Coordinates of N, CA and C and ligand atoms in Angstrom, one line a residue:
X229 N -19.1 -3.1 10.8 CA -18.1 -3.6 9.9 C -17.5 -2.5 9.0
X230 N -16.3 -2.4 9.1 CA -15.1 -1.6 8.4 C -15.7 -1.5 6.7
X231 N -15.7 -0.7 6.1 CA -15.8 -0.8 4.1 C -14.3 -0.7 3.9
X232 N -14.3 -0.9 3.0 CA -13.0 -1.1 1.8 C -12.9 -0.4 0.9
X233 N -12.0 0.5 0.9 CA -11.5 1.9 0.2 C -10.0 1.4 -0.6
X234 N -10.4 1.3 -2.0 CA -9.0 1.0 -2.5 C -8.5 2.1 -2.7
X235 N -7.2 2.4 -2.6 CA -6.0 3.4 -2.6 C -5.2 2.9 -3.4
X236 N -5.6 4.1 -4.6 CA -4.1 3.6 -5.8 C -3.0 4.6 -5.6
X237 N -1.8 4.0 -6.0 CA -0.8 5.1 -6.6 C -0.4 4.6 -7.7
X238 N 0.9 5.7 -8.1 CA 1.6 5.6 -9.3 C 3.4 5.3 -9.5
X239 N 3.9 4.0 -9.8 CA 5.2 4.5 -9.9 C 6.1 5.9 -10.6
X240 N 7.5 6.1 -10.1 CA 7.9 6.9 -11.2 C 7.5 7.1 -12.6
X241 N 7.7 8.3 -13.1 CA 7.5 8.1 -14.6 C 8.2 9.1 -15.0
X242 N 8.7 9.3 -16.4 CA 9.3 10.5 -17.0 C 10.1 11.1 -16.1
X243 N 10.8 12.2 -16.1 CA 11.8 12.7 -15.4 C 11.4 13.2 -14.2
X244 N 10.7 12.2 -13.5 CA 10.2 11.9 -12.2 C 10.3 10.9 -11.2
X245 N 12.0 11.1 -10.7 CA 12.6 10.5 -10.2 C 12.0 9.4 -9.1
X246 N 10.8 10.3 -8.3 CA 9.9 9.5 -7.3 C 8.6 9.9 -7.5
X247 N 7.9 9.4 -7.3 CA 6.1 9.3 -7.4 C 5.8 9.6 -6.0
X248 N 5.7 10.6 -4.7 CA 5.0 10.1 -4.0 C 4.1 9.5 -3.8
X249 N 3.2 9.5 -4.3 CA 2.0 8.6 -4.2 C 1.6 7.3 -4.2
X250 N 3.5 6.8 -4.1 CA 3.6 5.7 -3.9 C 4.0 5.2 -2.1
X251 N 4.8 6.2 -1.8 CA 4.9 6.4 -0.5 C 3.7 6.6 0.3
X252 N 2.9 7.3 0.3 CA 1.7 7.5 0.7 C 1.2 6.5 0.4
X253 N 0.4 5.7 -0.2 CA -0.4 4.3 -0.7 C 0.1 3.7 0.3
X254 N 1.8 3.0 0.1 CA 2.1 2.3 0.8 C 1.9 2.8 2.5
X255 N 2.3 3.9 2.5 CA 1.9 4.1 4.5 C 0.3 4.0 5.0
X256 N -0.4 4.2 3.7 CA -1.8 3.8 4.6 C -2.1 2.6 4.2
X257 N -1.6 2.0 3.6 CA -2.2 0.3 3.8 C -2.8 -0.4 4.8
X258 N -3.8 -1.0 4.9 CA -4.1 -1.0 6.1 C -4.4 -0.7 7.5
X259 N -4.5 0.9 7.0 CA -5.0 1.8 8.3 C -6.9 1.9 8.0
X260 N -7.5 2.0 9.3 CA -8.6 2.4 9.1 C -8.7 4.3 9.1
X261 N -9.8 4.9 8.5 CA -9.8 6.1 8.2 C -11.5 6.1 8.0
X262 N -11.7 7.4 9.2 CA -13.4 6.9 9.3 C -13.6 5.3 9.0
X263 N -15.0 5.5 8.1 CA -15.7 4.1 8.4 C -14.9 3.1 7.2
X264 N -13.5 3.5 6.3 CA -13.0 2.6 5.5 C -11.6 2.1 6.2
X265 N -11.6 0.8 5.5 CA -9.8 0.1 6.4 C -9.4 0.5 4.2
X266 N -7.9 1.0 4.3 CA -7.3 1.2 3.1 C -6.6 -0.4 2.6
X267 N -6.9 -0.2 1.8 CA -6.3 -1.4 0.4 C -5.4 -0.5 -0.5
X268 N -4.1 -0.5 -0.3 CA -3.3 0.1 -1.3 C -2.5 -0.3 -2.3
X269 N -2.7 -0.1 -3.4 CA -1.8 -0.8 -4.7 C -0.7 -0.1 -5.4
X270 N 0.2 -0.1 -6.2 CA 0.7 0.5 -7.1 C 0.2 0.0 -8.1
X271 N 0.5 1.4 -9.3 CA -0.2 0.6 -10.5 C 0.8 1.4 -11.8
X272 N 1.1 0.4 -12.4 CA 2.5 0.9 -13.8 C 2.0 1.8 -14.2
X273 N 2.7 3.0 -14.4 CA 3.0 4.4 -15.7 C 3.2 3.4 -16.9
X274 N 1.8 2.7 -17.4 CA 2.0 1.7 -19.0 C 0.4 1.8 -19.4
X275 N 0.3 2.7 -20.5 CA -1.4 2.0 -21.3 C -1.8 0.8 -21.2
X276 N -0.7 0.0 -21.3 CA -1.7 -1.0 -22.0 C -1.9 -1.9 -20.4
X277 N -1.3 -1.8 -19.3 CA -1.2 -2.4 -18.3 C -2.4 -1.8 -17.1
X278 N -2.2 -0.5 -17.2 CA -2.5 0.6 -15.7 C -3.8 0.3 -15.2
X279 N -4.5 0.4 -16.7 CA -6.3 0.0 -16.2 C -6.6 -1.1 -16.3
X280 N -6.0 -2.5 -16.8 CA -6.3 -4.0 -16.5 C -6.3 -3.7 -15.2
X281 N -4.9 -3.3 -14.8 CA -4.1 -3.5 -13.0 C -5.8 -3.0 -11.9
X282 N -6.2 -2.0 -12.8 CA -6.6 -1.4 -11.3 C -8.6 -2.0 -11.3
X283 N -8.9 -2.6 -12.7 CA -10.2 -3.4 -13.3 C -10.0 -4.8 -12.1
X284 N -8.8 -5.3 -12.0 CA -8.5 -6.8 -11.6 C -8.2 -6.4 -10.1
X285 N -7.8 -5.4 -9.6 CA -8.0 -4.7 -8.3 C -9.1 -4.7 -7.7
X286 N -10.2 -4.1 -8.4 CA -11.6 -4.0 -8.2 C -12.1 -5.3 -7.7
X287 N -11.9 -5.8 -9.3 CA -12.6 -7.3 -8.8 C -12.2 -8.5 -7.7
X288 N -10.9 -8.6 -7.5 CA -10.6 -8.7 -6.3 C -11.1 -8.3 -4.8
X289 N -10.8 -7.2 -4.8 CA -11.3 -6.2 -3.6 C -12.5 -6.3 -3.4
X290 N -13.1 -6.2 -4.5 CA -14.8 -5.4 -3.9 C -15.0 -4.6 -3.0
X291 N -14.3 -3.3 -3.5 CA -14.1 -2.7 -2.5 C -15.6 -1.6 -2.3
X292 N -15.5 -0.4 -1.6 CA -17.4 0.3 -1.4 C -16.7 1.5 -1.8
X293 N -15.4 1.9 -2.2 CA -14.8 3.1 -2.9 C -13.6 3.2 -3.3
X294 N -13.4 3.5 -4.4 CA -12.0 3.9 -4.8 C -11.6 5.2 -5.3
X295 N -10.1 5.9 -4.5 CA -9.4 7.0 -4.7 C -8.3 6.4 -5.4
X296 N -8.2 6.6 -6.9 CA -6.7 7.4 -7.1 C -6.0 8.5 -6.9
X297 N -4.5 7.8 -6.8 CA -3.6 9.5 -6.7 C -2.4 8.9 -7.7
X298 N -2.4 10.4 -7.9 CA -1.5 10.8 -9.2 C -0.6 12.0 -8.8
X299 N 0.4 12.2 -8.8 CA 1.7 13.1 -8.9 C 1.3 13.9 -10.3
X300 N 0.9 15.6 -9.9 CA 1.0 16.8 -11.5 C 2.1 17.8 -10.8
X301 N 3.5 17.0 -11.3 CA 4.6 17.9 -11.3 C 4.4 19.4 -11.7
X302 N 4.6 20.0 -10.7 CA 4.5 21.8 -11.3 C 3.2 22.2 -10.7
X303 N 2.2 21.2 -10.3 CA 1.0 22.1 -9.6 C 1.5 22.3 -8.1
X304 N 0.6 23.2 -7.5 CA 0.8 23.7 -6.0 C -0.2 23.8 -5.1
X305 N -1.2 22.7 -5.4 CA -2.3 22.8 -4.8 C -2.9 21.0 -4.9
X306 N -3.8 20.6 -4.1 CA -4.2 19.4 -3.6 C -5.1 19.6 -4.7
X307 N -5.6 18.6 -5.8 CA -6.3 18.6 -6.8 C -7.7 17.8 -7.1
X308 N -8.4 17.1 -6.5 CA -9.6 16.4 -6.5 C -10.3 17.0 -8.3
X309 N -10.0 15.9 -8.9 CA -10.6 16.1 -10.5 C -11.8 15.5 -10.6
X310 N -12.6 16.7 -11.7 CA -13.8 16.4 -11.6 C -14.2 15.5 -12.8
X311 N -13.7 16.1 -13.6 CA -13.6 15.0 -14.9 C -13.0 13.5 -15.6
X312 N -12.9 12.7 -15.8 CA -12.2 12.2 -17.2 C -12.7 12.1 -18.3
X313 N -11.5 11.7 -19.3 CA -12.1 12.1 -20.6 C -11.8 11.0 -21.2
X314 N -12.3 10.6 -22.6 CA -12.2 9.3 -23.2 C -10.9 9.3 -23.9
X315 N -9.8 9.4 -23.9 CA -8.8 9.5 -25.0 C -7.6 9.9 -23.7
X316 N -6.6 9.1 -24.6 CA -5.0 8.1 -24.4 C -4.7 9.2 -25.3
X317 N -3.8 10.4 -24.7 CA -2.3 11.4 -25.6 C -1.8 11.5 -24.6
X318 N -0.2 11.8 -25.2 CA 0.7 12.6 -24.4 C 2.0 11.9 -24.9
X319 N 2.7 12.0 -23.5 CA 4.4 11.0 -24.0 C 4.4 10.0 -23.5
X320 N 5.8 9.2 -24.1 CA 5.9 8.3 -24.0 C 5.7 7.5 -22.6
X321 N 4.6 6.7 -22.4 CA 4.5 5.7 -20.7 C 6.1 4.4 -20.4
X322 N 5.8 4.0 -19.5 CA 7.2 3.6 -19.1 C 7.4 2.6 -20.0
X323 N 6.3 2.3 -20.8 CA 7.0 0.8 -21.7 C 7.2 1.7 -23.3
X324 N 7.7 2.7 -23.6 CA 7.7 3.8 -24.4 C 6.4 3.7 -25.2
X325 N 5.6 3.5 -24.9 CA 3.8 4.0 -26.1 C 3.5 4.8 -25.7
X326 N 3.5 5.6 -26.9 CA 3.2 7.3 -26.8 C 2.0 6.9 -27.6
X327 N 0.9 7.4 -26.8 CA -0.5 7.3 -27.8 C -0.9 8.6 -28.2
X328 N -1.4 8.7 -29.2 CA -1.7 9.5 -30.1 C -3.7 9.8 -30.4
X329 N -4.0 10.4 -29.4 CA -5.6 10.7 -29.7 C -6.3 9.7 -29.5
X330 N -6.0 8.6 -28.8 CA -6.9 6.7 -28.9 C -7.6 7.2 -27.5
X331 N -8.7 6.7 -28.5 CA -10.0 6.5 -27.5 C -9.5 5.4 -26.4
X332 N -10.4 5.1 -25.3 CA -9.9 4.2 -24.2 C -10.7 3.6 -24.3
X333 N -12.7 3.5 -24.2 CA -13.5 2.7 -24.7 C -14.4 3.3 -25.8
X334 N -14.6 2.5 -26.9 CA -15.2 2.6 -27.9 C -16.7 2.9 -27.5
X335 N -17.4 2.2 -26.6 CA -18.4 2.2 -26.3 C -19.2 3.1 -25.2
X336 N -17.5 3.9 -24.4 CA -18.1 4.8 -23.6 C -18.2 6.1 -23.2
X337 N -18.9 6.9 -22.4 CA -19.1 8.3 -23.0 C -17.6 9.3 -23.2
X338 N -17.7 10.6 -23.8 CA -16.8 11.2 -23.6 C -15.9 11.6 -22.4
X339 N -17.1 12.2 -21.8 CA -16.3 12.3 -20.5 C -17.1 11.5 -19.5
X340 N -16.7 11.7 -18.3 CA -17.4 11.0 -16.8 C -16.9 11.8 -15.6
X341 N -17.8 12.0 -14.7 CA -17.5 12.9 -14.0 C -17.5 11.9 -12.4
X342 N -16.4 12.4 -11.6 CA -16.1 11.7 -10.6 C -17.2 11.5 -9.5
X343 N -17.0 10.9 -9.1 CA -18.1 10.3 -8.4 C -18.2 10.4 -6.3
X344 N -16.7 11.1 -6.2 CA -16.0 11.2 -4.6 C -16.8 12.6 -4.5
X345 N -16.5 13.2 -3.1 CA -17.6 14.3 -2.7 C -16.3 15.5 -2.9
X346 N -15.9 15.5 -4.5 CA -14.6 16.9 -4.1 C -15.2 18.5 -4.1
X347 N -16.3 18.6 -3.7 CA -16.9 20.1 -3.6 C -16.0 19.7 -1.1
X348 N -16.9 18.9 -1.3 CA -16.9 19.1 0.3 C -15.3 18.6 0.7
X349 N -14.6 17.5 0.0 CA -12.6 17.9 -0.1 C -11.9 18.9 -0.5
X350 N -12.5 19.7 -0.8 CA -11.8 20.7 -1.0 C -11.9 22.1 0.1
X351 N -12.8 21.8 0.5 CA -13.4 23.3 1.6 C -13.2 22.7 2.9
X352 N -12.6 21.1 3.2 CA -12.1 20.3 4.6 C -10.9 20.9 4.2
X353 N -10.1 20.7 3.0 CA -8.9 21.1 3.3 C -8.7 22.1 3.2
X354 N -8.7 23.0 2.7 CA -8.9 24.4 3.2 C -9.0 24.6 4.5
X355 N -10.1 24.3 4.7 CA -10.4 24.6 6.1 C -9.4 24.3 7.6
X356 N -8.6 23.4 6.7 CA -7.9 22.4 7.9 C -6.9 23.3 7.4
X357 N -6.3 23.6 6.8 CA -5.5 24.4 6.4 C -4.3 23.9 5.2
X358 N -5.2 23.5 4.4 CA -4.2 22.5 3.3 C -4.5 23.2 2.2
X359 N -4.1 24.0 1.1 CA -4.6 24.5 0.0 C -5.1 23.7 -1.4
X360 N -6.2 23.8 -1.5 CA -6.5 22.6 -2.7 C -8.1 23.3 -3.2
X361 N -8.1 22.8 -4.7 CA -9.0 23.2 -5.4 C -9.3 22.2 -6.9
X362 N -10.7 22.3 -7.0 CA -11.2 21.2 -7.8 C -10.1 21.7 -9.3
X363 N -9.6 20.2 -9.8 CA -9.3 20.7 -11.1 C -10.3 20.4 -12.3
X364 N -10.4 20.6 -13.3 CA -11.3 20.3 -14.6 C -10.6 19.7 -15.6
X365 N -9.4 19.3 -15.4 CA -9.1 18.7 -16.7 C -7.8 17.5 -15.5
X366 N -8.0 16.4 -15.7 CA -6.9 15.4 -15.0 C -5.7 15.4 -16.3
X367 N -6.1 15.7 -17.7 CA -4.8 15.7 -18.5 C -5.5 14.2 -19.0
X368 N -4.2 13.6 -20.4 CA -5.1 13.0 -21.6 C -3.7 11.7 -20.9
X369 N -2.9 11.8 -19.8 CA -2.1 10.8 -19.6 C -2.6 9.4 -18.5
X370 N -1.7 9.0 -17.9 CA -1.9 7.9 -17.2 C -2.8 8.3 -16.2
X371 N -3.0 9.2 -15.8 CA -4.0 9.4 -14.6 C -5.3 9.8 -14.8
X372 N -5.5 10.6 -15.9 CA -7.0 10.5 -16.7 C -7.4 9.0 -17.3
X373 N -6.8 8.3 -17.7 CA -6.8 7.2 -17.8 C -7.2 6.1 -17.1
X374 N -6.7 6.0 -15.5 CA -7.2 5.4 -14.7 C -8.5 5.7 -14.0
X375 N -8.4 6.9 -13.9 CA -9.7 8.0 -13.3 C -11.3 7.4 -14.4
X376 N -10.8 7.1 -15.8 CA -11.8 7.1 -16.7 C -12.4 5.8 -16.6
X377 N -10.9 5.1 -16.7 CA -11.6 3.2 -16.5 C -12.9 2.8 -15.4
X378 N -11.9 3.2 -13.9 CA -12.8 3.3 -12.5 C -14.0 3.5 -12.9
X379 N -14.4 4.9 -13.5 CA -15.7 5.6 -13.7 C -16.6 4.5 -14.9
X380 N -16.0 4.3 -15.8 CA -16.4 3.4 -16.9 C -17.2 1.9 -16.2
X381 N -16.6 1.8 -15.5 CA -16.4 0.4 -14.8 C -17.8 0.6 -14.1
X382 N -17.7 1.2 -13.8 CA -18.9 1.9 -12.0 C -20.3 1.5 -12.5
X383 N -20.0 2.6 -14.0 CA -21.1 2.6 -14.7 C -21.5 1.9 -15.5
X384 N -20.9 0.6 -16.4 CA -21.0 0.1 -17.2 C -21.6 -0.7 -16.4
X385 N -21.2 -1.6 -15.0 CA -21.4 -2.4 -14.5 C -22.4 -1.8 -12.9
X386 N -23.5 -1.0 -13.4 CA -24.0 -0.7 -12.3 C -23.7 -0.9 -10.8
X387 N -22.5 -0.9 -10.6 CA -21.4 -0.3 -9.4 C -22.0 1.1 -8.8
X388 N -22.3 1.7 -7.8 CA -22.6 2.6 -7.6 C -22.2 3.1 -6.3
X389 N -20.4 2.6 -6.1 CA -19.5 3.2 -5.0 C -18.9 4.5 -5.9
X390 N -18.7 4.6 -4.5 CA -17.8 6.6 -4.8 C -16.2 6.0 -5.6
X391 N -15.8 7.1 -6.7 CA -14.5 6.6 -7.3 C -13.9 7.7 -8.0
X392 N -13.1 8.1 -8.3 CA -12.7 9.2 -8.7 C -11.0 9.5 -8.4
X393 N -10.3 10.7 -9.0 CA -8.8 10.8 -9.0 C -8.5 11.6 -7.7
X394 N -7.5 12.0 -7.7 CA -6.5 13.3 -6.6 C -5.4 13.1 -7.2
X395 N -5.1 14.7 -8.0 CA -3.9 14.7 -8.3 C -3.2 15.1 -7.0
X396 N -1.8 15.1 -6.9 CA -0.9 16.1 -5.8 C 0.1 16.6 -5.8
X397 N 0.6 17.6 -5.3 CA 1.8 18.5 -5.8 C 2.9 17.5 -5.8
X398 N 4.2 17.9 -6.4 CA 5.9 17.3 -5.9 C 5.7 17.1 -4.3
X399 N 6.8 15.7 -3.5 CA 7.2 16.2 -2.1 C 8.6 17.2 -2.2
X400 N 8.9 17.4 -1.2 CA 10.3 18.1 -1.6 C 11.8 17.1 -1.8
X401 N 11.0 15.5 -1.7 CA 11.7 15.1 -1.5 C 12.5 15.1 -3.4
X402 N 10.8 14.8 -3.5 CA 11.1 15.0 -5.4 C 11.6 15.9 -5.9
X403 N 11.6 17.2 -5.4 CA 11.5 18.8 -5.8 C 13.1 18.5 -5.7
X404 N 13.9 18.2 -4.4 CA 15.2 18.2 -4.6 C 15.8 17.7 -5.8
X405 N 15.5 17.1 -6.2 CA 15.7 16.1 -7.3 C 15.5 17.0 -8.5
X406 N 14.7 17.0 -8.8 CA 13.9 17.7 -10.4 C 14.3 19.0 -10.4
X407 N 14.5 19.4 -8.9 CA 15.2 21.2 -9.7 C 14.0 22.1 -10.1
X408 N 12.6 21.7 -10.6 CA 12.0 22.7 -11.2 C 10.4 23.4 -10.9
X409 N 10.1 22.0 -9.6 CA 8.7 22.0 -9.4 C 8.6 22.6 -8.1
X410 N 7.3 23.1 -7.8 CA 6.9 23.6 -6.1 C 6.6 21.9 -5.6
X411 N 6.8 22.4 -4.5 CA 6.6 20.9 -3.4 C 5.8 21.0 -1.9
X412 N 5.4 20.2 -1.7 CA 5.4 19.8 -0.2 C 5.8 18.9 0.7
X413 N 5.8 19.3 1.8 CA 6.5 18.2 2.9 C 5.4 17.1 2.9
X414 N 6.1 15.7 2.7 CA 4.9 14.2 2.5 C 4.5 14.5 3.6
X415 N 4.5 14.9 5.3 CA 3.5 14.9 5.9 C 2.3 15.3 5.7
X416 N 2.0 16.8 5.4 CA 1.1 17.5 4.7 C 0.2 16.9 3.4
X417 N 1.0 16.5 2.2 CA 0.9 15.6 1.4 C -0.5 14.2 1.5
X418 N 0.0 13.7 2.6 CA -0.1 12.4 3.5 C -1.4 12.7 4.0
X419 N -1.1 13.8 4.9 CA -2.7 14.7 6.1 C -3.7 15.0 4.7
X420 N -3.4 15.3 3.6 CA -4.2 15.9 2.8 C -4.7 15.0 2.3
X421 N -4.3 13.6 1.8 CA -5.2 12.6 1.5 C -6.3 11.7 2.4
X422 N -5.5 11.6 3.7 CA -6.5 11.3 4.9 C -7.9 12.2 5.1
X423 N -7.4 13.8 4.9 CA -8.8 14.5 4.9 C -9.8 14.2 4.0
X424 N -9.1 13.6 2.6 CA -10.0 13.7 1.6 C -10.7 11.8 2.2
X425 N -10.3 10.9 2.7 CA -10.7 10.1 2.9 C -11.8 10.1 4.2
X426 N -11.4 11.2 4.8 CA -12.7 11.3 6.2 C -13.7 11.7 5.6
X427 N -13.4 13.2 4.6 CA -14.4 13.8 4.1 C -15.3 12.1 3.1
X428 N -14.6 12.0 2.6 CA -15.4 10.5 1.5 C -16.6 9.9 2.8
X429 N -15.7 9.5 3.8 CA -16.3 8.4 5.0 C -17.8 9.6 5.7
X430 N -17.7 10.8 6.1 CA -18.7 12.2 6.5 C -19.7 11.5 5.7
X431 N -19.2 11.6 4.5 CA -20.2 12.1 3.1 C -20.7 10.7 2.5
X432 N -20.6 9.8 3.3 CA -20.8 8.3 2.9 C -21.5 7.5 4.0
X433 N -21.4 8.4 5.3 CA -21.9 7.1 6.7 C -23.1 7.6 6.9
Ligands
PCA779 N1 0.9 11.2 -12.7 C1 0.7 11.0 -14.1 C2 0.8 9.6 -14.4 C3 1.3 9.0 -13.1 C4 1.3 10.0 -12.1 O1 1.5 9.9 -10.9 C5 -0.5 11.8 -14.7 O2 -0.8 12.9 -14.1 O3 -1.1 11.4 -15.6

């Protein structure tokens, strides 16, 4: 029997005309990858919405692991985050709340560390020839955010599936657009999240 790997993305946000990582979600819907079949969602650029969306995902799903992906305009490298951290800053999300230093649970630790195998996703893609490297900080926006809930969740509620973020570069489709970021072609893009999902399925069967 197939497991159940939820796959989030992100819509547009801020002067981020397209999110790939919505394109991507949407094309693996439903594919199997190793031993998981993908469940893919979007999930709103909104505090007050993003981590209900992706809590009420879970509990639907039941799924045996969850990857987020997130778009970090201006990076150049495939990003598997090791961290989240308890606290809501930055700019304004799509329903304009700009939070300001807010903790996300009162009750839970500072940080939490991901729980996916990104020492061994990061040396597949390399290896395969995709450039990527662990990041240490996901950032205090919508994607540390999600990353944190997941993790919160896992742990609060003695859950003990793999769960964790991936940021990813611009495509070029974006890069045309924005003028100001490095990019990649969504094939590559696309191949680089599938690796990170065999590697999950290696590191899990
Ligand atoms: N990236 C943002 C939020 C949505 C997305 O795709 C982030 O890095 O927080």
């Amino acid at each position: 029997m197939t497991k159940k790997l939820l796959l989030t993305g992100f819509e547009p946000f801020l002067d981020f005309t397209i999110n790939p990582t919505m394109k991507i979600a949407e094309e693996l819907d439903g594919t199997t990858i190793g031993d998981y079949t993908v469940y893919s969602h979007i999930l709103s650029v909104d505090f007050h919405k993003a981590g209900k969306q992706l809590l009420q995902l879970i509990d639907d799903t039941k799924p045996d692991a969850v990857i987020s992906l997130g778009l970090a305009g201006g990076r150049f490298k495939i990003n598997p985050e090791r961290i989240a951290i308890n606290v809501n800053d930055g700019p304004k999300d799509n329903q304009g709340h700009k939070p300001e230093n807010e903790v996300i649970w009162e009750d839970g630790a500072d940080g939490l560390f991901s729980t996916l195998p990104i020492s061994k996703m990061v040396k597949q893609l390399k290896a395969r020839g995709l450039p990527a490297e662990i990041s240490n900080t996901a950032g205090t926006y919508l994607c540390n955010h999600v990353m944190y809930q997941a993790l919160h969740y896992t742990k609060k509620n003695n859950k003990p599936f793999p769960a964790g973020f991936i940021h990813i570069p611009a495509s070029h489709e974006l890069a045309i657009e924005h003028g100001k970021i490095p990019s990649w072609s969504h094939d590559d893009l696309k191949r680089a999240v599938m690796i990170c999902m065999e590697t999950l399925s290696e590191a899990n069967g």
